[in-house]
mmCIF file of C-alpha atoms in Angstrom:
data_model
loop_
_atom_site.group_PDB
_atom_site.id
_atom_site.type_symbol
_atom_site.label_atom_id
_atom_site.label_comp_id
_atom_site.label_asym_id
_atom_site.label_seq_id
_atom_site.Cartn_x
_atom_site.Cartn_y
_atom_site.Cartn_z
ATOM 1 C CA UNK A 1 -18.392 12.929 5.468
ATOM 2 C CA UNK A 2 -20.777 15.480 6.992
ATOM 3 C CA UNK A 3 -19.398 16.303 10.436
ATOM 4 C CA UNK A 4 -15.968 17.126 11.904
ATOM 5 C CA UNK A 5 -14.404 14.282 13.906
ATOM 6 C CA UNK A 6 -12.685 16.811 16.207
ATOM 7 C CA UNK A 7 -15.530 19.151 17.164
ATOM 8 C CA UNK A 8 -18.772 17.738 15.667
ATOM 9 C CA UNK A 9 -19.545 20.805 13.533
ATOM 10 C CA UNK A 10 -20.424 20.505 9.842
ATOM 11 C CA UNK A 11 -17.695 20.162 7.232
ATOM 12 C CA UNK A 12 -17.554 21.652 3.738
ATOM 13 C CA UNK A 13 -15.581 20.615 0.664
ATOM 14 C CA UNK A 14 -13.091 23.384 -0.045
ATOM 15 C CA UNK A 15 -9.523 23.693 -1.278
ATOM 16 C CA UNK A 16 -7.310 24.566 1.709
ATOM 17 C CA UNK A 17 -4.651 27.250 1.269
ATOM 18 C CA UNK A 18 -1.515 25.765 -0.274
ATOM 19 C CA UNK A 19 -3.385 22.685 -1.468
ATOM 20 C CA UNK A 20 -4.651 21.928 -4.973
ATOM 21 C CA UNK A 21 -7.675 19.719 -4.341
ATOM 22 C CA UNK A 22 -10.884 19.736 -2.351
ATOM 23 C CA UNK A 23 -10.785 18.441 1.232
ATOM 24 C CA UNK A 24 -13.384 18.163 3.942
ATOM 25 C CA UNK A 25 -12.684 21.214 6.132
ATOM 26 C CA UNK A 26 -14.523 21.973 9.369
ATOM 27 C CA UNK A 27 -16.637 25.133 9.188
ATOM 28 C CA UNK A 28 -15.929 25.777 12.878
ATOM 29 C CA UNK A 29 -12.489 24.553 14.026
ATOM 30 C CA UNK A 30 -11.049 24.505 10.451
ATOM 31 C CA UNK A 31 -9.580 21.001 10.843
ATOM 32 C CA UNK A 32 -8.727 19.450 7.466
ATOM 33 C CA UNK A 33 -9.901 15.852 7.099
ATOM 34 C CA UNK A 34 -7.868 13.889 4.560
ATOM 35 C CA UNK A 35 -9.340 10.773 2.981
ATOM 36 C CA UNK A 36 -6.790 8.335 1.573
ATOM 37 C CA UNK A 37 -6.768 5.002 -0.284
ATOM 38 C CA UNK A 38 -7.023 1.798 1.683
ATOM 39 C CA UNK A 39 -4.776 -1.236 1.446
ATOM 40 C CA UNK A 40 -6.148 -4.760 1.046
ATOM 41 C CA UNK A 41 -3.636 -7.444 2.015
ATOM 42 C CA UNK A 42 -3.982 -11.067 1.062
ATOM 43 C CA UNK A 43 -2.212 -14.369 0.525
ATOM 44 C CA UNK A 44 -1.768 -16.865 -2.262
ATOM 45 C CA UNK A 45 -1.271 -19.869 0.045
ATOM 46 C CA UNK A 46 0.374 -22.823 -1.685
ATOM 47 C CA UNK A 47 0.625 -26.469 -0.636
ATOM 48 C CA UNK A 48 2.319 -28.844 -3.064
ATOM 49 C CA UNK A 49 0.649 -28.194 -6.451
ATOM 50 C CA UNK A 50 -2.462 -26.645 -4.927
ATOM 51 C CA UNK A 51 -3.646 -23.235 -3.774
ATOM 52 C CA UNK A 52 -5.962 -22.475 -0.877
ATOM 53 C CA UNK A 53 -9.265 -20.845 -1.828
ATOM 54 C CA UNK A 54 -12.207 -19.620 0.268
ATOM 55 C CA UNK A 55 -15.885 -19.549 -0.722
ATOM 56 C CA UNK A 56 -17.233 -16.232 0.524
ATOM 57 C CA UNK A 57 -19.869 -16.281 3.261
ATOM 58 C CA UNK A 58 -20.333 -12.505 3.085
ATOM 59 C CA UNK A 59 -21.234 -9.873 0.538
ATOM 60 C CA UNK A 60 -20.024 -8.708 -1.886
ATOM 61 C CA UNK A 61 -19.827 -11.780 -4.120
ATOM 62 C CA UNK A 62 -21.246 -14.184 -1.565
ATOM 63 C CA UNK A 63 -20.833 -17.783 -2.735
ATOM 64 C CA UNK A 64 -17.930 -16.969 -5.049
ATOM 65 C CA UNK A 65 -14.344 -18.106 -4.521
ATOM 66 C CA UNK A 66 -11.503 -15.865 -3.427
ATOM 67 C CA UNK A 67 -8.034 -15.778 -1.951
ATOM 68 C CA UNK A 68 -7.910 -14.858 1.747
ATOM 69 C CA UNK A 69 -7.612 -11.051 1.896
ATOM 70 C CA UNK A 70 -8.980 -8.040 3.708
ATOM 71 C CA UNK A 71 -8.359 -4.492 4.880
ATOM 72 C CA UNK A 72 -4.965 -3.887 6.439
ATOM 73 C CA UNK A 73 -5.273 -2.813 10.075
ATOM 74 C CA UNK A 74 -3.393 -0.088 11.940
ATOM 75 C CA UNK A 75 -0.289 -1.314 13.762
ATOM 76 C CA UNK A 76 0.540 -4.251 11.518
ATOM 77 C CA UNK A 77 2.878 -4.803 8.564
ATOM 78 C CA UNK A 78 1.569 -5.864 5.148
ATOM 79 C CA UNK A 79 2.770 -9.507 5.533
ATOM 80 C CA UNK A 80 1.363 -9.638 9.071
ATOM 81 C CA UNK A 81 -1.986 -8.432 7.751
ATOM 82 C CA UNK A 82 -1.966 -10.965 4.915
ATOM 83 C CA UNK A 83 -1.182 -13.804 7.365
ATOM 84 C CA UNK A 84 -3.886 -12.585 9.782
ATOM 85 C CA UNK A 85 -6.515 -12.584 7.049
ATOM 86 C CA UNK A 86 -5.508 -16.108 6.033
ATOM 87 C CA UNK A 87 -5.962 -17.286 9.605
ATOM 88 C CA UNK A 88 -9.307 -15.505 9.943
ATOM 89 C CA UNK A 89 -10.797 -16.781 6.692
ATOM 90 C CA UNK A 90 -9.166 -20.187 6.232
ATOM 91 C CA UNK A 91 -7.692 -21.076 9.643
ATOM 92 C CA UNK A 92 -4.327 -21.662 7.994
ATOM 93 C CA UNK A 93 -0.934 -20.590 9.343
ATOM 94 C CA UNK A 94 1.342 -19.420 6.547
ATOM 95 C CA UNK A 95 5.131 -19.119 6.224
ATOM 96 C CA UNK A 96 7.722 -17.848 3.722
ATOM 97 C CA UNK A 97 5.649 -14.868 2.596
ATOM 98 C CA UNK A 98 6.967 -13.240 -0.588
ATOM 99 C CA UNK A 99 5.360 -10.203 -2.183
ATOM 100 C CA UNK A 100 3.857 -11.310 -5.493
ATOM 101 C CA UNK A 101 1.170 -9.078 -7.053
ATOM 102 C CA UNK A 102 0.088 -5.487 -6.459
ATOM 103 C CA UNK A 103 -3.084 -4.086 -8.001
ATOM 104 C CA UNK A 104 -4.026 -0.439 -8.022
ATOM 105 C CA UNK A 105 -7.785 0.029 -8.238
ATOM 106 C CA UNK A 106 -8.049 3.819 -8.454
ATOM 107 C CA UNK A 107 -11.805 4.061 -9.094
ATOM 108 C CA UNK A 108 -12.457 2.719 -5.612
ATOM 109 C CA UNK A 109 -9.191 4.066 -4.118
ATOM 110 C CA UNK A 110 -7.806 0.688 -3.102
ATOM 111 C CA UNK A 111 -4.404 -0.974 -3.346
ATOM 112 C CA UNK A 112 -4.245 -4.778 -3.230
ATOM 113 C CA UNK A 113 -1.080 -6.570 -2.110
ATOM 114 C CA UNK A 114 -0.874 -10.358 -2.419
ATOM 115 C CA UNK A 115 1.850 -12.435 -0.776
ATOM 116 C CA UNK A 116 2.780 -15.856 -2.127
ATOM 117 C CA UNK A 117 3.335 -18.229 0.817
ATOM 118 C CA UNK A 118 3.258 -21.796 2.127
ATOM 119 C CA UNK A 119 0.473 -23.397 4.140
ATOM 120 C CA UNK A 120 2.058 -24.761 7.323
ATOM 121 C CA UNK A 121 1.700 -28.570 7.338
ATOM 122 C CA UNK A 122 -0.961 -28.222 4.625
ATOM 123 C CA UNK A 123 -3.535 -27.649 7.362
ATOM 124 C CA UNK A 124 -6.520 -25.344 7.102
ATOM 125 C CA UNK A 125 -10.094 -24.949 8.265
ATOM 126 C CA UNK A 126 -13.093 -22.704 7.706
ATOM 127 C CA UNK A 127 -13.253 -19.214 9.250
ATOM 128 C CA UNK A 128 -16.483 -17.317 9.970
ATOM 129 C CA UNK A 129 -16.337 -15.317 6.705
ATOM 130 C CA UNK A 130 -16.088 -18.479 4.563
ATOM 131 C CA UNK A 131 -18.717 -21.053 3.587
ATOM 132 C CA UNK A 132 -16.023 -23.576 2.747
ATOM 133 C CA UNK A 133 -12.311 -23.648 1.920
ATOM 134 C CA UNK A 134 -10.104 -26.035 0.001
ATOM 135 C CA UNK A 135 -6.820 -26.756 -1.758
ATOM 136 C CA UNK A 136 -7.184 -26.769 -5.538
ATOM 137 C CA UNK A 137 -4.916 -27.660 -8.439
ATOM 138 C CA UNK A 138 -4.991 -25.447 -11.533
ATOM 139 C CA UNK A 139 -7.414 -27.854 -13.213
ATOM 140 C CA UNK A 140 -9.698 -28.085 -10.183
ATOM 141 C CA UNK A 141 -10.089 -24.333 -9.582
ATOM 142 C CA UNK A 142 -13.668 -23.140 -10.232
ATOM 143 C CA UNK A 143 -12.438 -20.535 -12.725
ATOM 144 C CA UNK A 144 -15.947 -19.321 -13.592
ATOM 145 C CA UNK A 145 -16.816 -18.692 -9.959
ATOM 146 C CA UNK A 146 -13.929 -16.461 -8.866
ATOM 147 C CA UNK A 147 -15.147 -13.464 -6.852
ATOM 148 C CA UNK A 148 -12.884 -10.662 -8.112
ATOM 149 C CA UNK A 149 -10.771 -9.949 -11.230
ATOM 150 C CA UNK A 150 -7.638 -9.313 -9.100
ATOM 151 C CA UNK A 151 -7.959 -12.794 -7.593
ATOM 152 C CA UNK A 152 -8.377 -14.439 -11.000
ATOM 153 C CA UNK A 153 -5.358 -12.559 -12.373
ATOM 154 C CA UNK A 154 -3.216 -13.528 -9.381
ATOM 155 C CA UNK A 155 -4.117 -17.197 -9.781
ATOM 156 C CA UNK A 156 -3.495 -17.107 -13.536
ATOM 157 C CA UNK A 157 -0.095 -15.419 -13.052
ATOM 158 C CA UNK A 158 0.859 -17.985 -10.448
ATOM 159 C CA UNK A 159 0.193 -21.023 -12.604
ATOM 160 C CA UNK A 160 2.068 -19.362 -15.471
ATOM 161 C CA UNK A 161 5.038 -18.615 -13.216
ATOM 162 C CA UNK A 162 5.081 -22.135 -11.773
ATOM 163 C CA UNK A 163 6.198 -23.342 -15.204
ATOM 164 C CA UNK A 164 9.391 -21.270 -15.028
ATOM 165 C CA UNK A 165 9.926 -21.264 -11.270
ATOM 166 C CA UNK A 166 10.343 -17.478 -11.332
ATOM 167 C CA UNK A 167 7.846 -15.295 -9.500
ATOM 168 C CA UNK A 168 8.557 -11.658 -10.342
ATOM 169 C CA UNK A 169 6.669 -8.960 -8.458
ATOM 170 C CA UNK A 170 4.210 -7.232 -10.763
ATOM 171 C CA UNK A 171 2.244 -4.020 -10.335
ATOM 172 C CA UNK A 172 -0.832 -3.406 -12.452
ATOM 173 C CA UNK A 173 -3.855 -1.148 -12.510
ATOM 174 C CA UNK A 174 -7.432 -2.355 -12.730
ATOM 175 C CA UNK A 175 -9.670 -0.090 -14.801
ATOM 176 C CA UNK A 176 -13.361 0.240 -14.160
ATOM 177 C CA UNK A 177 -15.623 -2.079 -16.058
ATOM 178 C CA UNK A 178 -19.216 -3.034 -15.532
ATOM 179 C CA UNK A 179 -19.680 -6.718 -14.807
ATOM 180 C CA UNK A 180 -21.291 -8.468 -17.780
ATOM 181 C CA UNK B 1 -11.734 10.802 16.780
ATOM 182 C CA UNK B 2 -14.431 12.305 19.007
ATOM 183 C CA UNK B 3 -17.477 12.785 16.789
ATOM 184 C CA UNK B 4 -19.333 10.735 14.175
ATOM 185 C CA UNK B 5 -18.766 11.876 10.572
ATOM 186 C CA UNK B 6 -22.301 10.787 9.619
ATOM 187 C CA UNK B 7 -24.441 12.395 12.342
ATOM 188 C CA UNK B 8 -22.144 14.531 14.527
ATOM 189 C CA UNK B 9 -22.855 12.640 17.785
ATOM 190 C CA UNK B 10 -20.060 11.421 20.040
ATOM 191 C CA UNK B 11 -18.238 8.177 19.276
ATOM 192 C CA UNK B 12 -16.963 5.561 21.734
ATOM 193 C CA UNK B 13 -14.257 2.909 21.381
ATOM 194 C CA UNK B 14 -15.998 -0.466 21.519
ATOM 195 C CA UNK B 15 -15.652 -3.863 19.855
ATOM 196 C CA UNK B 16 -18.497 -4.232 17.328
ATOM 197 C CA UNK B 17 -20.358 -7.542 17.166
ATOM 198 C CA UNK B 18 -18.482 -10.020 15.021
ATOM 199 C CA UNK B 19 -15.264 -7.989 15.225
ATOM 200 C CA UNK B 20 -12.236 -8.630 17.419
ATOM 201 C CA UNK B 21 -10.829 -5.165 17.981
ATOM 202 C CA UNK B 22 -11.943 -1.763 19.193
ATOM 203 C CA UNK B 23 -13.437 0.650 16.653
ATOM 204 C CA UNK B 24 -14.887 4.110 16.930
ATOM 205 C CA UNK B 25 -18.645 3.488 16.997
ATOM 206 C CA UNK B 26 -21.269 6.255 17.047
ATOM 207 C CA UNK B 27 -23.264 6.341 20.275
ATOM 208 C CA UNK B 28 -26.327 7.523 18.315
ATOM 209 C CA UNK B 29 -26.470 6.158 14.737
ATOM 210 C CA UNK B 30 -24.115 3.217 15.495
ATOM 211 C CA UNK B 31 -21.949 3.849 12.425
ATOM 212 C CA UNK B 32 -18.582 2.080 12.686
ATOM 213 C CA UNK B 33 -15.617 4.261 11.725
ATOM 214 C CA UNK B 34 -12.622 2.241 10.567
ATOM 215 C CA UNK B 35 -9.169 3.799 10.660
ATOM 216 C CA UNK B 36 -6.630 2.224 8.310
ATOM 217 C CA UNK B 37 -2.950 2.631 7.441
ATOM 218 C CA UNK B 38 -1.928 5.237 4.918
ATOM 219 C CA UNK B 39 0.266 4.789 1.864
ATOM 220 C CA UNK B 40 3.205 7.069 1.105
ATOM 221 C CA UNK B 41 4.308 6.902 -2.520
ATOM 222 C CA UNK B 42 7.633 8.195 -3.763
ATOM 223 C CA UNK B 43 10.264 8.029 -6.462
ATOM 224 C CA UNK B 44 13.951 7.282 -6.722
ATOM 225 C CA UNK B 45 14.521 9.439 -9.816
ATOM 226 C CA UNK B 46 17.726 8.573 -11.656
ATOM 227 C CA UNK B 47 19.629 10.514 -14.307
ATOM 228 C CA UNK B 48 22.895 8.995 -15.525
ATOM 229 C CA UNK B 49 24.855 8.105 -12.359
ATOM 230 C CA UNK B 50 22.918 10.539 -10.168
ATOM 231 C CA UNK B 51 19.729 10.561 -8.099
ATOM 232 C CA UNK B 52 17.396 13.479 -7.555
ATOM 233 C CA UNK B 53 17.095 14.666 -3.952
ATOM 234 C CA UNK B 54 15.008 17.404 -2.336
ATOM 235 C CA UNK B 55 15.900 19.519 0.697
ATOM 236 C CA UNK B 56 12.741 19.755 2.786
ATOM 237 C CA UNK B 57 11.109 23.170 3.195
ATOM 238 C CA UNK B 58 8.524 21.786 5.631
ATOM 239 C CA UNK B 59 8.415 19.935 8.926
ATOM 240 C CA UNK B 60 9.122 17.259 9.918
ATOM 241 C CA UNK B 61 12.880 17.251 9.248
ATOM 242 C CA UNK B 62 12.964 20.679 7.652
ATOM 243 C CA UNK B 63 16.347 21.281 6.022
ATOM 244 C CA UNK B 64 17.144 17.596 5.629
ATOM 245 C CA UNK B 65 17.330 15.746 2.310
ATOM 246 C CA UNK B 66 14.736 13.312 1.032
ATOM 247 C CA UNK B 67 13.419 11.541 -2.028
ATOM 248 C CA UNK B 68 10.217 13.039 -3.459
ATOM 249 C CA UNK B 69 7.329 11.278 -1.679
ATOM 250 C CA UNK B 70 4.001 11.960 -0.033
ATOM 251 C CA UNK B 71 0.580 10.621 0.852
ATOM 252 C CA UNK B 72 -1.181 8.727 -1.914
ATOM 253 C CA UNK B 73 -4.432 10.442 -2.935
ATOM 254 C CA UNK B 74 -7.823 8.909 -3.678
ATOM 255 C CA UNK B 75 -8.411 8.150 -7.356
ATOM 256 C CA UNK B 76 -4.798 7.606 -8.381
ATOM 257 C CA UNK B 77 -2.546 4.554 -8.804
ATOM 258 C CA UNK B 78 0.643 4.130 -6.793
ATOM 259 C CA UNK B 79 2.936 5.009 -9.742
ATOM 260 C CA UNK B 80 0.720 7.988 -10.631
ATOM 261 C CA UNK B 81 0.998 9.198 -7.024
ATOM 262 C CA UNK B 82 4.777 8.745 -6.992
ATOM 263 C CA UNK B 83 5.102 10.702 -10.252
ATOM 264 C CA UNK B 84 2.764 13.439 -8.974
ATOM 265 C CA UNK B 85 4.838 13.895 -5.807
ATOM 266 C CA UNK B 86 8.017 14.128 -7.887
ATOM 267 C CA UNK B 87 6.487 16.872 -9.982
ATOM 268 C CA UNK B 88 5.199 18.726 -6.909
ATOM 269 C CA UNK B 89 8.460 18.609 -4.968
ATOM 270 C CA UNK B 90 11.122 18.619 -7.672
ATOM 271 C CA UNK B 91 9.335 19.765 -10.846
ATOM 272 C CA UNK B 92 10.628 16.677 -12.640
ATOM 273 C CA UNK B 93 8.680 14.486 -15.062
ATOM 274 C CA UNK B 94 9.563 10.829 -14.594
ATOM 275 C CA UNK B 95 9.286 7.771 -16.847
ATOM 276 C CA UNK B 96 9.876 3.999 -16.692
ATOM 277 C CA UNK B 97 8.622 3.625 -13.119
ATOM 278 C CA UNK B 98 9.511 0.261 -11.569
ATOM 279 C CA UNK B 99 8.508 -0.706 -8.056
ATOM 280 C CA UNK B 100 11.681 -0.929 -5.974
ATOM 281 C CA UNK B 101 11.323 -0.753 -2.175
ATOM 282 C CA UNK B 102 8.385 -1.184 0.197
ATOM 283 C CA UNK B 103 8.651 -0.299 3.873
ATOM 284 C CA UNK B 104 6.084 -1.183 6.492
ATOM 285 C CA UNK B 105 6.170 1.227 9.414
ATOM 286 C CA UNK B 106 3.589 -0.327 11.744
ATOM 287 C CA UNK B 107 4.124 1.952 14.754
ATOM 288 C CA UNK B 108 2.808 4.890 12.736
ATOM 289 C CA UNK B 109 0.540 2.746 10.484
ATOM 290 C CA UNK B 110 2.207 3.721 7.232
ATOM 291 C CA UNK B 111 3.316 1.829 4.133
ATOM 292 C CA UNK B 112 6.004 3.391 1.914
ATOM 293 C CA UNK B 113 6.300 2.454 -1.752
ATOM 294 C CA UNK B 114 9.253 3.762 -3.763
ATOM 295 C CA UNK B 115 9.440 3.561 -7.544
ATOM 296 C CA UNK B 116 12.772 3.615 -9.349
ATOM 297 C CA UNK B 117 12.454 5.806 -12.469
ATOM 298 C CA UNK B 118 14.168 8.085 -14.976
ATOM 299 C CA UNK B 119 14.167 11.881 -14.948
ATOM 300 C CA UNK B 120 12.872 13.018 -18.331
ATOM 301 C CA UNK B 121 15.661 14.904 -20.140
ATOM 302 C CA UNK B 122 17.443 15.242 -16.778
ATOM 303 C CA UNK B 123 15.354 18.333 -16.083
ATOM 304 C CA UNK B 124 14.100 19.378 -12.672
ATOM 305 C CA UNK B 125 13.262 22.433 -10.600
ATOM 306 C CA UNK B 126 12.234 23.368 -7.086
ATOM 307 C CA UNK B 127 8.671 22.818 -5.865
ATOM 308 C CA UNK B 128 7.054 24.733 -3.002
ATOM 309 C CA UNK B 129 7.799 22.022 -0.403
ATOM 310 C CA UNK B 130 11.538 22.046 -1.211
ATOM 311 C CA UNK B 131 14.278 24.534 -0.314
ATOM 312 C CA UNK B 132 16.488 23.203 -3.077
ATOM 313 C CA UNK B 133 16.819 20.095 -5.246
ATOM 314 C CA UNK B 134 19.684 18.474 -7.078
ATOM 315 C CA UNK B 135 21.168 15.459 -8.835
ATOM 316 C CA UNK B 136 23.788 13.706 -6.708
ATOM 317 C CA UNK B 137 26.246 10.878 -7.296
ATOM 318 C CA UNK B 138 26.747 8.324 -4.523
ATOM 319 C CA UNK B 139 29.815 10.215 -3.319
ATOM 320 C CA UNK B 140 28.103 13.605 -3.406
ATOM 321 C CA UNK B 141 24.996 12.613 -1.412
ATOM 322 C CA UNK B 142 24.834 14.362 1.990
ATOM 323 C CA UNK B 143 24.553 11.010 3.792
ATOM 324 C CA UNK B 144 24.527 12.582 7.262
ATOM 325 C CA UNK B 145 21.654 14.896 6.379
ATOM 326 C CA UNK B 146 19.050 12.412 5.073
ATOM 327 C CA UNK B 147 15.599 13.094 6.516
ATOM 328 C CA UNK B 148 14.261 9.570 7.101
ATOM 329 C CA UNK B 149 15.709 6.069 7.590
ATOM 330 C CA UNK B 150 13.558 4.651 4.737
ATOM 331 C CA UNK B 151 15.084 7.178 2.333
ATOM 332 C CA UNK B 152 18.630 6.367 3.438
ATOM 333 C CA UNK B 153 17.961 2.620 3.058
ATOM 334 C CA UNK B 154 16.467 3.088 -0.392
ATOM 335 C CA UNK B 155 19.479 5.100 -1.560
ATOM 336 C CA UNK B 156 21.938 2.593 -0.066
ATOM 337 C CA UNK B 157 20.111 -0.337 -1.725
ATOM 338 C CA UNK B 158 20.145 1.449 -5.027
ATOM 339 C CA UNK B 159 23.876 2.087 -5.134
ATOM 340 C CA UNK B 160 24.485 -1.528 -4.095
ATOM 341 C CA UNK B 161 22.173 -2.803 -6.846
ATOM 342 C CA UNK B 162 23.763 -0.549 -9.470
ATOM 343 C CA UNK B 163 26.901 -2.690 -9.177
ATOM 344 C CA UNK B 164 25.027 -5.798 -10.348
ATOM 345 C CA UNK B 165 22.420 -4.179 -12.572
ATOM 346 C CA UNK B 166 19.669 -6.133 -10.780
ATOM 347 C CA UNK B 167 17.019 -4.273 -8.830
ATOM 348 C CA UNK B 168 14.894 -6.809 -6.937
ATOM 349 C CA UNK B 169 11.774 -5.562 -5.152
ATOM 350 C CA UNK B 170 12.278 -5.734 -1.399
ATOM 351 C CA UNK B 171 9.788 -5.450 1.444
ATOM 352 C CA UNK B 172 11.030 -4.620 4.919
ATOM 353 C CA UNK B 173 9.654 -3.420 8.222
ATOM 354 C CA UNK B 174 10.945 -0.422 10.134
ATOM 355 C CA UNK B 175 10.882 -0.877 13.893
ATOM 356 C CA UNK B 176 10.479 1.996 16.266
ATOM 357 C CA UNK B 177 13.649 3.609 17.505
ATOM 358 C CA UNK B 178 14.224 6.912 19.171
ATOM 359 C CA UNK B 179 16.462 9.205 17.185
ATOM 360 C CA UNK B 180 19.875 9.559 18.828
#
């Protein structure tokens, strides 16, 4: 951030009075510009013994498989956002959304929220951000081609939990690690 | 938003190519400025049969009672943020944080996340954003002076769940309503 969104003057990183950390503060109108973490909402869409995956048509991780997910938008709830992303990426309508996994990723200031849900009538298609989509059993999933660690963990948890029929909500933090 | 944070030129609300909603786009450098919901993290700090409440020293709802909570900061996890807010507002160290209630508040683009936790050694104080703080039993809570509906709902859920000893994670949406 270089310029103030209110008046267009330059901003400087300083600690405002009464605060304890640096913020972008306008050198002219003194507006304080807070920068906060962003929420990524997604679904784990299930149909019978299969889950719906999308092959990414966009960077990062183009060509790798993921669950439908994306940045939460203003004016929506977290399940609404998760369902919207699933429509956009996999042209599937989802029902019975239940919060399932939350991942804090502090080194990039993101919070992921995945909802377990059903694929209405088992129908899906291919949205503009996907190269292809498909329903996969545990054995069929391309485990070595999953786009992001949070997606792999969510899928692994799910197939563990299927065995017991209990799907507890879990929160975990993802630490930074360089991809090997 | 009136000015671009990258170059200081004016921005205009337009739908970028490939998008389906209006964004603030710079009229000069064409940077797209996304605006996303913010996360409020908080605690439901418990000691024996009491919960820790704070009387607000700041607007909005100055003088009303709340649970310690505030905007999540970049670089922290949701439980770290909830614990930080509890220290800032009530000078209490908390342990055993368990996600408890999530509230979507789409009309102000906020997501609340409350963690149930223990107050270390039952010790607390008064932070700069509080007029006073205290541990209250269900009967002692000033129910008519609670600052926000999400706080009242969280407290009500808790004392219901205490009866069974089960504390399921719940997600709910808060619809807009004018205060009576």
